[in-house]
Amino acid sequence: MKRRSLLSGLIAIALALGTSAISLPLYAQANSDQFVRLETTKGPITMRIFYSLLPYTAGNFLDLVESGFYNGLIFHRVENWVIQGGDPNGNGSGAATDAQGQPKYIRLETRPDLNHNQAGMLAMARSNNPNSASCQFYILKAPMPQLNGKYAVFGKVLNGMNAVYAMRPGDKILSATILEQNNSSQSSSSTSSSSSSSSSSSADSGFGDGSTKRPPLKDSGF
């Protein structure tokens, strides 16, 4: 019943906004957060996907994960503050496509309580058009508050920031999977129980290049 009510509410909002032509992602039928693990060439990254807060953006991402879309794709962009991947073209120009082979884009969806104020936040990349996000995503390596409200933040890394810091251009997403809730809970508690050792390890490793001092940040020009 709750799922049905949520879906009805989302459709009503879409109609009110004049977006009835846009179908909701499959995961818009769920009503709880999900957990995703990326197996990468630098190690696993476990993320919480805030479906309960940003159902449209999170649902789109989860649909792509479930379809195997991200398997084998690379991180094409690595800067001192971010890693970006999920582009089928491998160069920042690609998008997911619909059943007719046409590029599929989603509208911008933001919340003030989901922001770029800390490392580990997961968000959708886009072009200058606010409603041009598709499949490319990025993970912050450092805070970027100047991006708040401009890009859809829809998740957070729970475990695996060492892999994020170590990522280099061309490193691959070997697989992306939606975790069962019991597995995600174990991942979460494992992160909590090792938080102190993880913190010191992350501080020592910096950005995976031997540097322990974070370089100055600049606006990305996304």
PDB file of C-alpha atoms in Angstrom:
ATOM      1  CA  MET A   1       0.000   0.000   0.000  1.00  0.00           C
ATOM      2  CA  LYS A   2       2.823   2.392   0.876  1.00  0.00           C
ATOM      3  CA  ARG A   3       4.531   1.710  -2.436  1.00  0.00           C
ATOM      4  CA  ARG A   4       1.331   2.350  -4.334  1.00  0.00           C
ATOM      5  CA  SER A   5       0.741   5.613  -2.446  1.00  0.00           C
ATOM      6  CA  LEU A   6       4.283   6.779  -3.124  1.00  0.00           C
ATOM      7  CA  LEU A   7       4.026   6.006  -6.822  1.00  0.00           C
ATOM      8  CA  SER A   8       0.657   7.772  -7.071  1.00  0.00           C
ATOM      9  CA  GLY A   9       2.097  10.806  -5.327  1.00  0.00           C
ATOM     10  CA  LEU A  10       5.081  10.955  -7.671  1.00  0.00           C
ATOM     11  CA  ILE A  11       2.867  10.679 -10.735  1.00  0.00           C
ATOM     12  CA  ALA A  12       0.634  13.447  -9.396  1.00  0.00           C
ATOM     13  CA  ILE A  13       3.668  15.688  -8.930  1.00  0.00           C
ATOM     14  CA  ALA A  14       4.880  14.881 -12.449  1.00  0.00           C
ATOM     15  CA  LEU A  15       1.498  15.778 -13.903  1.00  0.00           C
ATOM     16  CA  ALA A  16       1.428  19.025 -11.933  1.00  0.00           C
ATOM     17  CA  LEU A  17       4.841  19.910 -13.341  1.00  0.00           C
ATOM     18  CA  GLY A  18       3.762  19.119 -16.877  1.00  0.00           C
ATOM     19  CA  THR A  19       6.086  16.127 -17.162  1.00  0.00           C
ATOM     20  CA  SER A  20       3.489  13.436 -17.737  1.00  0.00           C
ATOM     21  CA  ALA A  21       5.330  12.335 -20.867  1.00  0.00           C
ATOM     22  CA  ILE A  22       8.289  11.229 -18.718  1.00  0.00           C
ATOM     23  CA  SER A  23       7.808   7.757 -17.280  1.00  0.00           C
ATOM     24  CA  LEU A  24       9.126   7.089 -13.796  1.00  0.00           C
ATOM     25  CA  PRO A  25      12.094   4.684 -13.523  1.00  0.00           C
ATOM     26  CA  LEU A  26      11.303   1.117 -12.506  1.00  0.00           C
ATOM     27  CA  TYR A  27      12.694   1.630  -9.019  1.00  0.00           C
ATOM     28  CA  ALA A  28      10.121   4.378  -8.410  1.00  0.00           C
ATOM     29  CA  GLN A  29       7.969   1.448  -7.289  1.00  0.00           C
ATOM     30  CA  ALA A  30      10.223   0.877  -4.255  1.00  0.00           C
ATOM     31  CA  ASN A  31      10.102   3.107  -1.198  1.00  0.00           C
ATOM     32  CA  SER A  32      13.354   2.541   0.654  1.00  0.00           C
ATOM     33  CA  ASP A  33      17.023   3.349   0.170  1.00  0.00           C
ATOM     34  CA  GLN A  34      19.165   0.848  -1.710  1.00  0.00           C
ATOM     35  CA  PHE A  35      22.844  -0.084  -1.509  1.00  0.00           C
ATOM     36  CA  VAL A  36      25.143  -0.539  -4.495  1.00  0.00           C
ATOM     37  CA  ARG A  37      28.612  -2.040  -4.702  1.00  0.00           C
ATOM     38  CA  LEU A  38      31.003  -1.094  -7.479  1.00  0.00           C
ATOM     39  CA  GLU A  39      33.778  -3.615  -8.022  1.00  0.00           C
ATOM     40  CA  THR A  40      36.579  -1.589  -9.621  1.00  0.00           C
ATOM     41  CA  THR A  41      40.167  -2.139 -10.666  1.00  0.00           C
ATOM     42  CA  LYS A  42      41.166  -0.223  -7.524  1.00  0.00           C
ATOM     43  CA  GLY A  43      38.909  -2.200  -5.171  1.00  0.00           C
ATOM     44  CA  PRO A  44      35.250  -2.239  -4.054  1.00  0.00           C
ATOM     45  CA  ILE A  45      33.170   0.872  -3.357  1.00  0.00           C
ATOM     46  CA  THR A  46      29.926   0.463  -1.402  1.00  0.00           C
ATOM     47  CA  MET A  47      27.366   3.271  -1.636  1.00  0.00           C
ATOM     48  CA  ARG A  48      24.011   4.116  -0.107  1.00  0.00           C
ATOM     49  CA  ILE A  49      21.542   5.345  -2.715  1.00  0.00           C
ATOM     50  CA  PHE A  50      19.024   7.807  -1.255  1.00  0.00           C
ATOM     51  CA  TYR A  51      15.957   6.573  -3.084  1.00  0.00           C
ATOM     52  CA  SER A  52      13.756   7.734  -0.208  1.00  0.00           C
ATOM     53  CA  LEU A  53      14.890  11.333  -0.768  1.00  0.00           C
ATOM     54  CA  LEU A  54      15.501  11.581  -4.539  1.00  0.00           C
ATOM     55  CA  PRO A  55      13.387   8.805  -6.078  1.00  0.00           C
ATOM     56  CA  TYR A  56      13.620   9.930  -9.688  1.00  0.00           C
ATOM     57  CA  THR A  57      17.406  10.364  -9.839  1.00  0.00           C
ATOM     58  CA  ALA A  58      18.142   7.366  -7.620  1.00  0.00           C
ATOM     59  CA  GLY A  59      15.636   5.223  -9.521  1.00  0.00           C
ATOM     60  CA  ASN A  60      17.302   6.031 -12.830  1.00  0.00           C
ATOM     61  CA  PHE A  61      20.713   5.045 -11.433  1.00  0.00           C
ATOM     62  CA  LEU A  62      19.380   1.810  -9.913  1.00  0.00           C
ATOM     63  CA  ASP A  63      17.706   0.829 -13.177  1.00  0.00           C
ATOM     64  CA  LEU A  64      21.041   1.258 -14.962  1.00  0.00           C
ATOM     65  CA  VAL A  65      22.873  -0.767 -12.310  1.00  0.00           C
ATOM     66  CA  GLU A  66      20.330  -3.588 -12.485  1.00  0.00           C
ATOM     67  CA  SER A  67      20.554  -3.728 -16.285  1.00  0.00           C
ATOM     68  CA  GLY A  68      24.354  -4.157 -16.161  1.00  0.00           C
ATOM     69  CA  PHE A  69      24.872  -0.843 -17.953  1.00  0.00           C
ATOM     70  CA  TYR A  70      27.923   0.177 -15.905  1.00  0.00           C
ATOM     71  CA  ASN A  71      29.784  -3.133 -16.110  1.00  0.00           C
ATOM     72  CA  GLY A  72      33.080  -2.629 -17.931  1.00  0.00           C
ATOM     73  CA  LEU A  73      32.834   1.169 -18.215  1.00  0.00           C
ATOM     74  CA  ILE A  74      35.739   3.364 -17.122  1.00  0.00           C
ATOM     75  CA  PHE A  75      36.364   6.370 -14.923  1.00  0.00           C
ATOM     76  CA  HIS A  76      37.324   8.810 -17.665  1.00  0.00           C
ATOM     77  CA  ARG A  77      37.751  11.863 -15.475  1.00  0.00           C
ATOM     78  CA  VAL A  78      39.965  12.048 -12.387  1.00  0.00           C
ATOM     79  CA  GLU A  79      40.785  15.389 -10.782  1.00  0.00           C
ATOM     80  CA  ASN A  80      42.083  16.354  -7.368  1.00  0.00           C
ATOM     81  CA  TRP A  81      38.526  16.678  -6.049  1.00  0.00           C
ATOM     82  CA  VAL A  82      36.471  14.175  -8.071  1.00  0.00           C
ATOM     83  CA  ILE A  83      36.262  10.949 -10.066  1.00  0.00           C
ATOM     84  CA  GLN A  84      33.686  10.622 -12.847  1.00  0.00           C
ATOM     85  CA  GLY A  85      32.542   7.581 -14.792  1.00  0.00           C
ATOM     86  CA  GLY A  86      29.580   5.779 -16.298  1.00  0.00           C
ATOM     87  CA  ASP A  87      29.959   7.084 -19.855  1.00  0.00           C
ATOM     88  CA  PRO A  88      29.443   4.417 -22.550  1.00  0.00           C
ATOM     89  CA  ASN A  89      31.729   6.433 -24.863  1.00  0.00           C
ATOM     90  CA  GLY A  90      34.475   6.670 -22.243  1.00  0.00           C
ATOM     91  CA  ASN A  91      35.179  10.352 -22.864  1.00  0.00           C
ATOM     92  CA  GLY A  92      32.375  12.347 -21.201  1.00  0.00           C
ATOM     93  CA  SER A  93      30.191  12.658 -24.293  1.00  0.00           C
ATOM     94  CA  GLY A  94      27.903   9.648 -23.914  1.00  0.00           C
ATOM     95  CA  ALA A  95      24.411   9.027 -22.569  1.00  0.00           C
ATOM     96  CA  ALA A  96      22.153   6.081 -21.832  1.00  0.00           C
ATOM     97  CA  THR A  97      19.579   5.313 -24.521  1.00  0.00           C
ATOM     98  CA  ASP A  98      15.953   4.225 -24.478  1.00  0.00           C
ATOM     99  CA  ALA A  99      14.392   1.243 -26.262  1.00  0.00           C
ATOM    100  CA  GLN A 100      14.367   3.208 -29.530  1.00  0.00           C
ATOM    101  CA  GLY A 101      18.072   4.020 -29.241  1.00  0.00           C
ATOM    102  CA  GLN A 102      17.457   7.670 -28.413  1.00  0.00           C
ATOM    103  CA  PRO A 103      19.464   9.431 -25.654  1.00  0.00           C
ATOM    104  CA  LYS A 104      17.661   9.287 -22.324  1.00  0.00           C
ATOM    105  CA  TYR A 105      17.916  12.260 -19.957  1.00  0.00           C
ATOM    106  CA  ILE A 106      16.404  13.037 -16.570  1.00  0.00           C
ATOM    107  CA  ARG A 107      15.362  16.308 -15.010  1.00  0.00           C
ATOM    108  CA  LEU A 108      17.381  17.960 -12.263  1.00  0.00           C
ATOM    109  CA  GLU A 109      16.289  16.856  -8.796  1.00  0.00           C
ATOM    110  CA  THR A 110      17.943  18.427  -5.727  1.00  0.00           C
ATOM    111  CA  ARG A 111      17.470  18.815  -1.990  1.00  0.00           C
ATOM    112  CA  PRO A 112      19.306  21.264   0.308  1.00  0.00           C
ATOM    113  CA  ASP A 113      20.082  18.448   2.753  1.00  0.00           C
ATOM    114  CA  LEU A 114      21.856  16.434   0.030  1.00  0.00           C
ATOM    115  CA  ASN A 115      24.859  18.543  -0.861  1.00  0.00           C
ATOM    116  CA  HIS A 116      28.513  18.654  -1.876  1.00  0.00           C
ATOM    117  CA  ASN A 117      29.819  19.588   1.579  1.00  0.00           C
ATOM    118  CA  GLN A 118      31.891  16.448   2.197  1.00  0.00           C
ATOM    119  CA  ALA A 119      33.982  13.840   0.423  1.00  0.00           C
ATOM    120  CA  GLY A 120      32.232  10.651  -0.634  1.00  0.00           C
ATOM    121  CA  MET A 121      29.025  12.212  -1.955  1.00  0.00           C
ATOM    122  CA  LEU A 122      27.648  10.671  -5.157  1.00  0.00           C
ATOM    123  CA  ALA A 123      25.987  12.858  -7.808  1.00  0.00           C
ATOM    124  CA  MET A 124      24.913  12.915 -11.449  1.00  0.00           C
ATOM    125  CA  ALA A 125      27.082  14.698 -13.998  1.00  0.00           C
ATOM    126  CA  ARG A 126      25.444  16.759 -16.734  1.00  0.00           C
ATOM    127  CA  SER A 127      26.079  19.377 -19.423  1.00  0.00           C
ATOM    128  CA  ASN A 128      25.152  23.061 -19.166  1.00  0.00           C
ATOM    129  CA  ASN A 129      21.494  22.075 -19.497  1.00  0.00           C
ATOM    130  CA  PRO A 130      20.244  21.388 -15.928  1.00  0.00           C
ATOM    131  CA  ASN A 131      18.009  18.584 -17.245  1.00  0.00           C
ATOM    132  CA  SER A 132      20.694  16.715 -19.186  1.00  0.00           C
ATOM    133  CA  ALA A 133      21.873  14.127 -16.637  1.00  0.00           C
ATOM    134  CA  SER A 134      21.705  10.604 -18.011  1.00  0.00           C
ATOM    135  CA  CYS A 135      24.117   7.943 -16.789  1.00  0.00           C
ATOM    136  CA  GLN A 136      27.396   9.621 -15.890  1.00  0.00           C
ATOM    137  CA  PHE A 137      28.044  10.044 -12.177  1.00  0.00           C
ATOM    138  CA  TYR A 138      30.797  11.433  -9.979  1.00  0.00           C
ATOM    139  CA  ILE A 139      32.109  10.870  -6.466  1.00  0.00           C
ATOM    140  CA  LEU A 140      33.666  13.707  -4.482  1.00  0.00           C
ATOM    141  CA  LYS A 141      37.178  13.359  -3.085  1.00  0.00           C
ATOM    142  CA  ALA A 142      36.839  16.678  -1.259  1.00  0.00           C
ATOM    143  CA  PRO A 143      34.045  19.185  -0.435  1.00  0.00           C
ATOM    144  CA  MET A 144      32.755  21.348  -3.312  1.00  0.00           C
ATOM    145  CA  PRO A 145      29.966  23.483  -1.780  1.00  0.00           C
ATOM    146  CA  GLN A 146      29.943  25.800  -4.807  1.00  0.00           C
ATOM    147  CA  LEU A 147      28.153  23.002  -6.696  1.00  0.00           C
ATOM    148  CA  ASN A 148      25.254  22.823  -4.232  1.00  0.00           C
ATOM    149  CA  GLY A 149      21.850  23.041  -5.886  1.00  0.00           C
ATOM    150  CA  LYS A 150      23.340  22.666  -9.366  1.00  0.00           C
ATOM    151  CA  TYR A 151      23.767  18.888  -9.536  1.00  0.00           C
ATOM    152  CA  ALA A 152      21.698  16.012  -8.157  1.00  0.00           C
ATOM    153  CA  VAL A 153      23.399  14.449  -5.116  1.00  0.00           C
ATOM    154  CA  PHE A 154      21.700  11.078  -4.620  1.00  0.00           C
ATOM    155  CA  GLY A 155      24.073   8.859  -2.656  1.00  0.00           C
ATOM    156  CA  LYS A 156      27.086   8.528  -0.424  1.00  0.00           C
ATOM    157  CA  VAL A 157      30.082   6.189  -0.198  1.00  0.00           C
ATOM    158  CA  LEU A 158      29.862   3.997   2.911  1.00  0.00           C
ATOM    159  CA  ASN A 159      33.033   2.035   2.312  1.00  0.00           C
ATOM    160  CA  GLY A 160      35.824   2.214  -0.252  1.00  0.00           C
ATOM    161  CA  MET A 161      37.095   5.804  -0.225  1.00  0.00           C
ATOM    162  CA  ASN A 162      40.650   4.446  -0.499  1.00  0.00           C
ATOM    163  CA  ALA A 163      39.638   3.044  -3.892  1.00  0.00           C
ATOM    164  CA  VAL A 164      38.138   6.430  -4.825  1.00  0.00           C
ATOM    165  CA  TYR A 165      41.366   8.252  -3.896  1.00  0.00           C
ATOM    166  CA  ALA A 166      43.477   5.711  -5.778  1.00  0.00           C
ATOM    167  CA  MET A 167      41.434   5.854  -9.005  1.00  0.00           C
ATOM    168  CA  ARG A 168      43.208   6.889 -12.210  1.00  0.00           C
ATOM    169  CA  PRO A 169      41.799   7.699 -15.676  1.00  0.00           C
ATOM    170  CA  GLY A 170      40.970   4.442 -17.439  1.00  0.00           C
ATOM    171  CA  ASP A 171      40.356   2.420 -14.274  1.00  0.00           C
ATOM    172  CA  LYS A 172      37.275   0.243 -14.760  1.00  0.00           C
ATOM    173  CA  ILE A 173      33.998  -0.538 -13.097  1.00  0.00           C
ATOM    174  CA  LEU A 174      34.232  -4.316 -13.291  1.00  0.00           C
ATOM    175  CA  SER A 175      30.672  -4.743 -12.046  1.00  0.00           C
ATOM    176  CA  ALA A 176      27.907  -2.775 -10.329  1.00  0.00           C
ATOM    177  CA  THR A 177      25.354  -4.636  -8.219  1.00  0.00           C
ATOM    178  CA  ILE A 178      22.449  -3.819  -5.929  1.00  0.00           C
ATOM    179  CA  LEU A 179      23.125  -5.420  -2.544  1.00  0.00           C
ATOM    180  CA  GLU A 180      20.711  -7.386  -0.430  1.00  0.00           C
ATOM    181  CA  GLN A 181      19.824  -5.418   2.703  1.00  0.00           C
ATOM    182  CA  ASN A 182      21.658  -7.833   5.038  1.00  0.00           C
ATOM    183  CA  ASN A 183      24.861  -7.471   3.009  1.00  0.00           C
ATOM    184  CA  SER A 184      24.609  -3.693   3.038  1.00  0.00           C
ATOM    185  CA  SER A 185      24.111  -3.715   6.823  1.00  0.00           C
ATOM    186  CA  GLN A 186      27.269  -5.757   7.267  1.00  0.00           C
ATOM    187  CA  SER A 187      29.123  -3.336   5.005  1.00  0.00           C
ATOM    188  CA  SER A 188      27.833  -0.413   7.025  1.00  0.00           C
ATOM    189  CA  SER A 189      28.748  -1.879  10.390  1.00  0.00           C
ATOM    190  CA  SER A 190      32.139  -2.880   9.039  1.00  0.00           C
ATOM    191  CA  THR A 191      32.685   0.747   8.045  1.00  0.00           C
ATOM    192  CA  SER A 192      31.634   1.967  11.505  1.00  0.00           C
ATOM    193  CA  SER A 193      33.748  -0.523  13.421  1.00  0.00           C
ATOM    194  CA  SER A 194      36.865   0.358  11.450  1.00  0.00           C
ATOM    195  CA  SER A 195      36.229   4.089  11.207  1.00  0.00           C
ATOM    196  CA  SER A 196      39.242   5.170  13.259  1.00  0.00           C
ATOM    197  CA  SER A 197      41.729   2.985  11.375  1.00  0.00           C
ATOM    198  CA  SER A 198      40.104   3.898   8.045  1.00  0.00           C
ATOM    199  CA  SER A 199      40.370   7.589   8.840  1.00  0.00           C
ATOM    200  CA  SER A 200      44.065   7.436   9.549  1.00  0.00           C
ATOM    201  CA  SER A 201      44.643   5.236   6.497  1.00  0.00           C
ATOM    202  CA  SER A 202      42.768   7.671   4.247  1.00  0.00           C
ATOM    203  CA  ALA A 203      44.680  10.612   5.688  1.00  0.00           C
ATOM    204  CA  ASP A 204      48.006   8.876   4.968  1.00  0.00           C
ATOM    205  CA  SER A 205      47.079   7.857   1.446  1.00  0.00           C
ATOM    206  CA  GLY A 206      45.795  11.300   0.400  1.00  0.00           C
ATOM    207  CA  PHE A 207      44.845  11.041  -3.247  1.00  0.00           C
ATOM    208  CA  GLY A 208      46.680   7.812  -3.967  1.00  0.00           C
ATOM    209  CA  ASP A 209      49.775   9.553  -5.345  1.00  0.00           C
ATOM    210  CA  GLY A 210      51.831   9.618  -2.165  1.00  0.00           C
ATOM    211  CA  SER A 211      50.712  13.128  -1.278  1.00  0.00           C
ATOM    212  CA  THR A 212      49.234  13.772   2.166  1.00  0.00           C
ATOM    213  CA  LYS A 213      48.338  17.403   1.446  1.00  0.00           C
ATOM    214  CA  ARG A 214      45.160  18.042  -0.508  1.00  0.00           C
ATOM    215  CA  PRO A 215      45.819  20.384  -3.446  1.00  0.00           C
ATOM    216  CA  PRO A 216      43.787  23.624  -3.599  1.00  0.00           C
ATOM    217  CA  LEU A 217      40.315  23.221  -5.089  1.00  0.00           C
ATOM    218  CA  LYS A 218      38.865  25.151  -7.966  1.00  0.00           C
ATOM    219  CA  ASP A 219      35.456  25.303  -9.593  1.00  0.00           C
ATOM    220  CA  SER A 220      35.129  22.367 -11.919  1.00  0.00           C
ATOM    221  CA  GLY A 221      33.626  24.099 -14.919  1.00  0.00           C
ATOM    222  CA  PHE A 222      31.291  21.069 -15.145  1.00  0.00           C
TER     223      PHE A 222
END
